[in-house]
CSV table of C-alpha atoms and ligand atoms in Angstrom, one decimal:
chain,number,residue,atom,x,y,z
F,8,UNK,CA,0.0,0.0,0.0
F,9,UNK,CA,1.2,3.2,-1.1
F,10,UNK,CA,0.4,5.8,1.3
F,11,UNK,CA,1.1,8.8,-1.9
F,12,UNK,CA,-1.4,6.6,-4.1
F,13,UNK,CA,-3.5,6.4,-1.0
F,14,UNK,CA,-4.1,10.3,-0.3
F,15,UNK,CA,-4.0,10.5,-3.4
F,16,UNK,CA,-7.0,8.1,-4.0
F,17,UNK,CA,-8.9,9.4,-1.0
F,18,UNK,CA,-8.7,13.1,-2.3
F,19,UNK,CA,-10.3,11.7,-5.3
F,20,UNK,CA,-13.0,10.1,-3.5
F,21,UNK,CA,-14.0,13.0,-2.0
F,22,UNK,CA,-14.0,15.1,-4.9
F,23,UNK,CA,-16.3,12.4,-6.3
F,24,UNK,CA,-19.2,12.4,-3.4
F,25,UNK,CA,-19.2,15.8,-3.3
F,26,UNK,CA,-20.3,15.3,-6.5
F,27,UNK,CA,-22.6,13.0,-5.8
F,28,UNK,CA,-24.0,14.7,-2.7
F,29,UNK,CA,-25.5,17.5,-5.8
F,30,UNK,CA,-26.5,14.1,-7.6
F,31,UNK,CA,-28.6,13.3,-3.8
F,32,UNK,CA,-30.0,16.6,-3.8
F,33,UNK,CA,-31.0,17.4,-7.7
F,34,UNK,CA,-32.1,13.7,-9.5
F,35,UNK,CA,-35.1,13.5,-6.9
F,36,UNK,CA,-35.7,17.0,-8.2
F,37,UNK,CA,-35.3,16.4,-11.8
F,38,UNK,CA,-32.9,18.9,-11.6
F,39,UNK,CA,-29.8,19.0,-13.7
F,40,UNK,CA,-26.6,18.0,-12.4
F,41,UNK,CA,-24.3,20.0,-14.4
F,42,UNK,CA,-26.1,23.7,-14.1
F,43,UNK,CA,-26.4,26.2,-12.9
F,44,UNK,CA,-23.7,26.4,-10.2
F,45,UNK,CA,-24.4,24.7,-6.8
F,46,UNK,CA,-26.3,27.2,-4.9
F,47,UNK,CA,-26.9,27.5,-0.7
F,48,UNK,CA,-30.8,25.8,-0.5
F,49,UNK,CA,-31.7,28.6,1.6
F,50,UNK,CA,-30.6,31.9,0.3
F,51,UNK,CA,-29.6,30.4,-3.1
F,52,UNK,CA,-26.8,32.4,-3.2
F,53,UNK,CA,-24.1,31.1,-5.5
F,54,UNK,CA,-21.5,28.8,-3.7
F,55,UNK,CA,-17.9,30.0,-4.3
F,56,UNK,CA,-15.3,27.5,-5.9
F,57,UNK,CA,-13.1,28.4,-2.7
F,58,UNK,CA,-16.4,27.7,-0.3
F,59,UNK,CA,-16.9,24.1,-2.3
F,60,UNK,CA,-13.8,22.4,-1.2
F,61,UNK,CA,-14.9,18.8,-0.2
F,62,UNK,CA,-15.4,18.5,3.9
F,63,UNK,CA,-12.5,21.5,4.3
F,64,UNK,CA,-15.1,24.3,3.0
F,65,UNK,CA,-17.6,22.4,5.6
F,66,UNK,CA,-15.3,22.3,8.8
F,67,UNK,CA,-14.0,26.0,8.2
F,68,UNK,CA,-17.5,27.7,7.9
F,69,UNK,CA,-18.9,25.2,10.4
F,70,UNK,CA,-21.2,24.1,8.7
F,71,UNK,CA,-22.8,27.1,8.1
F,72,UNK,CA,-24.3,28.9,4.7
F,73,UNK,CA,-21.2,31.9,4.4
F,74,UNK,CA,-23.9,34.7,3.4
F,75,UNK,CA,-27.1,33.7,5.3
F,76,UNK,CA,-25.4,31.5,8.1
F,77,UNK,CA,-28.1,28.7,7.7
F,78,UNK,CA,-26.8,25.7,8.6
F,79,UNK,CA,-25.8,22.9,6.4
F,80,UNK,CA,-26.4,19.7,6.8
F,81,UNK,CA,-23.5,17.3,8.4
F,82,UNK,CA,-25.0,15.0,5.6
F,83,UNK,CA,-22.8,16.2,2.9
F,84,UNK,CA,-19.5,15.7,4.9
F,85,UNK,CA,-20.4,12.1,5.5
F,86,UNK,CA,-21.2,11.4,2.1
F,87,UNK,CA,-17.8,13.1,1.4
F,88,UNK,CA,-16.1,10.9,3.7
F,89,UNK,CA,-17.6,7.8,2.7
F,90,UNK,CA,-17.4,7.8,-0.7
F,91,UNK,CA,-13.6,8.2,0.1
F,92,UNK,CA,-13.0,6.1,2.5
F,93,UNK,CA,-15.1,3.7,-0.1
F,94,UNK,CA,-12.5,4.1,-3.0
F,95,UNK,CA,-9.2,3.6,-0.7
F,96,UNK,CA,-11.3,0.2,0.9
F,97,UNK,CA,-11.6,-0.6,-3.0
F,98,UNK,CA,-7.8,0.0,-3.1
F,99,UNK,CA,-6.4,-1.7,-0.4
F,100,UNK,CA,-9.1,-4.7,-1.1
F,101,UNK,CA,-8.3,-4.9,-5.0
F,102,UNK,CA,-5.0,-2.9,-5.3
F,103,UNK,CA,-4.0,-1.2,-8.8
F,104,UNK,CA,-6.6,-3.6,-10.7
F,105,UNK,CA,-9.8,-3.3,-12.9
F,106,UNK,CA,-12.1,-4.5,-10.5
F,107,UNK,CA,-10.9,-1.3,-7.8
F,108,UNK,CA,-12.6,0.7,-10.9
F,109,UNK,CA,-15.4,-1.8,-10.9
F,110,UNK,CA,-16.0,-1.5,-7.7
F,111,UNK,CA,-15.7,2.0,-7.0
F,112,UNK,CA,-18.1,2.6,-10.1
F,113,UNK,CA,-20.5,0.1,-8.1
F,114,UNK,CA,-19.8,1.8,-4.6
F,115,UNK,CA,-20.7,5.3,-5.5
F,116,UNK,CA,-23.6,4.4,-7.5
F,117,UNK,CA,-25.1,2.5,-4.3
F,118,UNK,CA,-23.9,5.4,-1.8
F,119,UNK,CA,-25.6,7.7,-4.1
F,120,UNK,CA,-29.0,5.5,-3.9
F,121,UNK,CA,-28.7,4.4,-0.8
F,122,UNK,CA,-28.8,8.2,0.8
F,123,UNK,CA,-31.4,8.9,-1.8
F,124,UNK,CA,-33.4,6.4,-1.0
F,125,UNK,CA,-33.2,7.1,2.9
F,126,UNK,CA,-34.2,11.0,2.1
F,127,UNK,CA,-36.8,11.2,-0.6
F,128,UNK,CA,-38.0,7.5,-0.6
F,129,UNK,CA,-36.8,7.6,-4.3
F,130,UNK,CA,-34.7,5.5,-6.7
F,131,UNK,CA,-34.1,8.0,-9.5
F,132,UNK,CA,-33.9,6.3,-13.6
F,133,UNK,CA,-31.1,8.0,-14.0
F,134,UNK,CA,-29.0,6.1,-11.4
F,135,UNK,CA,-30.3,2.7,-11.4
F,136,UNK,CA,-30.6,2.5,-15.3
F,137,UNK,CA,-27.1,3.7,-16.5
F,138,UNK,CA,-25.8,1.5,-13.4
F,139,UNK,CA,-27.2,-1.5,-14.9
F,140,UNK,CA,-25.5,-1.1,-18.6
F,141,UNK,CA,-22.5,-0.3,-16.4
F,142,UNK,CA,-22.9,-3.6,-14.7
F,143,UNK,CA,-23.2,-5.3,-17.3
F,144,UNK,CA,-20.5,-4.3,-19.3
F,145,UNK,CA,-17.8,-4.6,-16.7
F,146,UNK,CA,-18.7,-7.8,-16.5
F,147,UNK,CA,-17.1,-8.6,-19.9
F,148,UNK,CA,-13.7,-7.0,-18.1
F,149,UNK,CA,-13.7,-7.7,-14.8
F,150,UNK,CA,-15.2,-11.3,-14.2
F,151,UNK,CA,-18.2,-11.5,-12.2
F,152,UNK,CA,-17.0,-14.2,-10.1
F,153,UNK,CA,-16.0,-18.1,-10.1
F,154,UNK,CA,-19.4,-19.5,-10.3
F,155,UNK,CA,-18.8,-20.1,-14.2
F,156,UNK,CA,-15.7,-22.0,-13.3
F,157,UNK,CA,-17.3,-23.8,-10.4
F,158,UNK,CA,-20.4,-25.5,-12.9
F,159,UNK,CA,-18.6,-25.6,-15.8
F,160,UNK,CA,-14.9,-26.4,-15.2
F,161,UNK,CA,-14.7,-28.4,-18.7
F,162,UNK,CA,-15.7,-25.4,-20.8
F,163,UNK,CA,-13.4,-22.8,-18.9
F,164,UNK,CA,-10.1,-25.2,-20.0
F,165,UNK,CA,-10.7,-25.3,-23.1
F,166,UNK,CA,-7.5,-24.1,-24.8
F,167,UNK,CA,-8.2,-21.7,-27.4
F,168,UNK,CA,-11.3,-20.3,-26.4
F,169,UNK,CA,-10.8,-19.9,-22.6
F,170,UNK,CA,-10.5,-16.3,-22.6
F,171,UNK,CA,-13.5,-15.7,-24.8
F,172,UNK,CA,-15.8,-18.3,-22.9
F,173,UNK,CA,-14.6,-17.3,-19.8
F,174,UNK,CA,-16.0,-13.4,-20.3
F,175,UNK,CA,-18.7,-15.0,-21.8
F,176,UNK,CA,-19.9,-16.9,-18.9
F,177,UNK,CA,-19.1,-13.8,-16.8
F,178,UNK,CA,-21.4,-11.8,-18.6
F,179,UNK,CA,-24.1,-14.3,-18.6
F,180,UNK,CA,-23.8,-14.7,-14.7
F,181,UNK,CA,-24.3,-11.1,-14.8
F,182,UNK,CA,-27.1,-11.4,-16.4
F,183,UNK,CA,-28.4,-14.1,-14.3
F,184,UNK,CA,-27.8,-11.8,-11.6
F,185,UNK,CA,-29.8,-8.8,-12.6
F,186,UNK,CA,-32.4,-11.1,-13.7
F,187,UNK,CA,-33.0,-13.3,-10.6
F,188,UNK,CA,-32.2,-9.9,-8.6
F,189,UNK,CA,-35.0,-7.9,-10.1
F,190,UNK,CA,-37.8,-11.0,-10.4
F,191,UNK,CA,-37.1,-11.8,-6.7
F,192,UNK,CA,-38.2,-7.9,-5.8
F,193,UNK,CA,-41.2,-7.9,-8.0
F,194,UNK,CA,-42.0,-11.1,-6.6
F,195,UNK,CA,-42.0,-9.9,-2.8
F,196,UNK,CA,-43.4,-6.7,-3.9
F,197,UNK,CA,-46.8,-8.2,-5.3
F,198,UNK,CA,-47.0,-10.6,-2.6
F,199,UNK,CA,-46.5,-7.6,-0.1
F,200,UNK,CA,-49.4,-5.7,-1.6
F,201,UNK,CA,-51.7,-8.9,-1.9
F,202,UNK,CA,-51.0,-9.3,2.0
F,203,UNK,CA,-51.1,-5.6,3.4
F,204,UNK,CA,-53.2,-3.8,1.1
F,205,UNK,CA,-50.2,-1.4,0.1
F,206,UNK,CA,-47.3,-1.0,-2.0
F,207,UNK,CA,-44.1,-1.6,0.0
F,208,UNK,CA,-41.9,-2.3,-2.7
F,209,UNK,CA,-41.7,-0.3,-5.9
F,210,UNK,CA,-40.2,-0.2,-9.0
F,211,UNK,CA,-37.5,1.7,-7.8
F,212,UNK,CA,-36.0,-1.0,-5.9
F,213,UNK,CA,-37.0,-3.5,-9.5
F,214,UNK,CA,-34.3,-1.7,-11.1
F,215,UNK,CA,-31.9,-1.2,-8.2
F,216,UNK,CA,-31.7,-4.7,-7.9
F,217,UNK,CA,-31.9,-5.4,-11.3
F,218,UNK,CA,-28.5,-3.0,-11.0
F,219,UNK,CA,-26.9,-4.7,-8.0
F,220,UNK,CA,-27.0,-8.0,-9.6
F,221,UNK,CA,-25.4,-7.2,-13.1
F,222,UNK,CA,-22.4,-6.2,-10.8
F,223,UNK,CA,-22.4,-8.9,-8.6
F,224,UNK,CA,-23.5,-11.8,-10.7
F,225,UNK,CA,-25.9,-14.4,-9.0
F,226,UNK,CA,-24.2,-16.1,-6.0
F,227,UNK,CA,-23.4,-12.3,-4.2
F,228,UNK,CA,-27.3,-11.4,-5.5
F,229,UNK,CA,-28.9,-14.4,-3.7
F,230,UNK,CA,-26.0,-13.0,-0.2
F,231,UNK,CA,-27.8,-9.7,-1.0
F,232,UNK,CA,-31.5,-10.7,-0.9
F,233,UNK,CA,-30.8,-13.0,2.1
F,234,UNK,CA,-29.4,-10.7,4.4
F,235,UNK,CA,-30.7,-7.5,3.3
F,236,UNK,CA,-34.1,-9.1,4.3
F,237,UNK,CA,-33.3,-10.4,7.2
F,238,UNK,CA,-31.3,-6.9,8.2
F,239,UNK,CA,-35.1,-5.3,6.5
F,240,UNK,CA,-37.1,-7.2,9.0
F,241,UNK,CA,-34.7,-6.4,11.9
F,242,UNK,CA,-35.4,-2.9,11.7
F,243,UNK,CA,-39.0,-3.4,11.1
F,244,UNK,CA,-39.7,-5.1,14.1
F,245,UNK,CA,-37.2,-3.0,16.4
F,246,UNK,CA,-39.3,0.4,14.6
F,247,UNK,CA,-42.6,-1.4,16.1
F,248,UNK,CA,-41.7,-2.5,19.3
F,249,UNK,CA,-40.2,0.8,20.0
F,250,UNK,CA,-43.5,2.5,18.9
F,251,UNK,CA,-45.2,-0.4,20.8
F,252,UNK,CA,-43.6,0.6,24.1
F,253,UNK,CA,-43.2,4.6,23.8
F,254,UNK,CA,-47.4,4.7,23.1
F,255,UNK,CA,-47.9,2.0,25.9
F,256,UNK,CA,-46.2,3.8,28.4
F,257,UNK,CA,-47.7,7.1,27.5
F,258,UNK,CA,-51.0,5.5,28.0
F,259,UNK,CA,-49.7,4.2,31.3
F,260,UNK,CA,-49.1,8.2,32.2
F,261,UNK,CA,-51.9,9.6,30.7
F,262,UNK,CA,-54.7,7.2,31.2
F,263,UNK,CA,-53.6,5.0,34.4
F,264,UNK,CA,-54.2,1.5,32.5
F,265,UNK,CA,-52.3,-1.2,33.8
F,266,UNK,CA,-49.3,-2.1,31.9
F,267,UNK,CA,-51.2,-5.1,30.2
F,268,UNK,CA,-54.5,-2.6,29.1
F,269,UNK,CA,-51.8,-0.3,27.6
F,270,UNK,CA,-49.8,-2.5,25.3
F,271,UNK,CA,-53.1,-4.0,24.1
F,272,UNK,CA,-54.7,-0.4,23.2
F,273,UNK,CA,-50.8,0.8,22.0
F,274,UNK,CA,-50.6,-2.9,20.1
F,275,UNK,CA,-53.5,-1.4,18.0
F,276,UNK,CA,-52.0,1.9,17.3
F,277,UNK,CA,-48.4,0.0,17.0
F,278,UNK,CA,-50.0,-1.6,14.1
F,279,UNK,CA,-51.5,1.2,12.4
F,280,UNK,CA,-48.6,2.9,12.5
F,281,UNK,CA,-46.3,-0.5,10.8
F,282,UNK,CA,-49.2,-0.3,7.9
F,283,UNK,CA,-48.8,3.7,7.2
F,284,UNK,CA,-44.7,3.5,7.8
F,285,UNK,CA,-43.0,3.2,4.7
F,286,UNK,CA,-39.2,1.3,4.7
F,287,UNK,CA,-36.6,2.7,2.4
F,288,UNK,CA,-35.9,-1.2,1.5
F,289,UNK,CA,-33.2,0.0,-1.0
F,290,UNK,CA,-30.9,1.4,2.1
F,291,UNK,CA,-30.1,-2.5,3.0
F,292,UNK,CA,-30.3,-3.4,-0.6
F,293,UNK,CA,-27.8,-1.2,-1.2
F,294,UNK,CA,-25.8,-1.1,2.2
F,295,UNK,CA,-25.9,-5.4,1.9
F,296,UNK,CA,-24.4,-5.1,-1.6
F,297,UNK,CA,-21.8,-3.3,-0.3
F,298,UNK,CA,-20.7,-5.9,2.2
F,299,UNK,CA,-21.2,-8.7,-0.6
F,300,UNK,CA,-18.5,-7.3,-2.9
F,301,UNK,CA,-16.3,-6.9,-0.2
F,302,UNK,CA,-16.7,-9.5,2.0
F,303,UNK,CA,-19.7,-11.7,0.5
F,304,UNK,CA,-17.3,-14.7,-0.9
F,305,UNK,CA,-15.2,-14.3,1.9
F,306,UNK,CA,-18.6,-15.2,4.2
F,307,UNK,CA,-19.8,-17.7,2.1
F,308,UNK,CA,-17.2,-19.6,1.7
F,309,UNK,CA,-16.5,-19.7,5.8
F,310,UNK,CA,-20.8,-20.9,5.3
F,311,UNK,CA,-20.0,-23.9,3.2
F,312,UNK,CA,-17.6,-25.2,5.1
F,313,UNK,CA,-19.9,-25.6,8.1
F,314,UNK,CA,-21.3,-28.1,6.4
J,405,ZN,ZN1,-27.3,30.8,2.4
């Protein structure tokens, strides 16, 4: 690791999610992300080049708007941060390679979405959609991963041809991946509205997936689904119980019922409350894709052999 490369690669990063914290702001918006200037929300008062250094500009006005002193949100330094601390992990996990593009492509595409989704409750187009060419296409450079070589180890040896079948099968596997990843989301999303009576799932997080698994390729896009569920539900009851208890015990206060009587009558509102509440699902799609391209073979190959 070369700590020059490394600044050097962390600088970068940061120049590239403060670019995509005006992507956050302005694709919800159907905004353009190229003009005009980037502008304080508030007063809209032109930013300066010199007040639009990534997290610097931040920590030296305080966070703070330098004409109207509104305050800005901490949320664009930690985008900052993490979309460079994202490309150095890509680094140190992939070194000087292909797939530390790949990867960091991926990784700011799903930081992008993920603090999208958690804001607006959106997945915009023109994320998901470019992301899942992208996806596709590095696949034909950077291989997806072994699962070609693992069912079909006859075709992969073939002499000649190896390099061409190879990125072939990669680029099917891809394929498989976005295809498997989207159908799986549509699935649970019609079930979801067949059971509840509302959408919980939309189309959004169709093509986000659909995006996720051209990068990853089906094995990591079946890791996704599995734990981004589980991590989905998780939160979903924890939301509920902690609604549960915080109403219960008001009632408790307010009403004197006994501590039975008041999770029964805050069980009711609990519940009323899970049916309006509306989960960004693509913040663990996206977070759990994350940890599959970085550690996802790594877990399930410590999975198999359990067994
Ligand atoms: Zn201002």
């Amino acid at each position: 690791m070369d700590p020059v490369l490394t600044s050097a690669i962390f600088v970068f990063g940061l120049i590239f999610g403060s670019f995509l914290n005006v992507c956050i702001y302005r694709l919800p918006r159907h905004l353009s992300v190229v003009h005009p200037r980037s502008a304080c929300p508030q007063c809209e008062t032109p930013i300066h080049f010199y007040d639009n250094i990534p997290v610097l500009s931040w920590l030296i006005l305080r966070g703070h708007c330098r004409q109207c002193k509104a305050p800005i949100s901490p949320g664009y330094l930690i985008v900052e941060l993490l979309t460079g601390a994202m490309f150095v992990a890509c680094y140190v996990h992939f070194g000087v390679t292909l797939a530390t593009v790949k990867y960091c492509t991926f990784g700011f595409l799903l930081l992008g979405l993920i603090f999208t989704d958690a804001e607006t409750h959106l997945l915009p187009d023109k994320m998901t959609l470019p992301g899942l060419v992208l996806g596709l296409m590095f696949s034909f450079i950077v291989p997806v991963n072994d699962l070609a070589s693992q069912l079909l180890p006859g075709l992969i040896s073939l002499p000649v041809s190896s390099d061409v079948s190879s990125r072939l099968l990669s680029f099917v596997d891809s394929f498989l991946g976005a295809v498997v990843g989207a159908s799986f989301i549509y699935g649970a999303g019609a079930i979801y509205l067949r059971a509840r009576g509302v959408e919980g799932m939309g189309f959004g997080d169709v093509k986000l997936m659909a995006m996720i698994g051209a990068f990853l390729g089906l094995k990591l896009t079946i890791f996704t689904l599995f734990t981004a569920s589980i991590a989905g539900s998780i939160f979903g009851l924890w939301t509920v119980s902690a609604v549960w208890i915080k109403r219960a015990r008001r009632r408790m206060a307010r009403h004197h019922e006994s501590w039975r009587e008041a999770l029964r009558h805050a069980g009711e509102s609990a519940s009323i409350a899970l049916r309006r509440h509306q989960m960004p699902f693509g913040v663990f799609l996206g977070s759990m894709a994350m940890v599959a391209f970085f550690f996802g073979n790594r877990f399930l190959r410590w999975y198999w052999a359990l067994f």
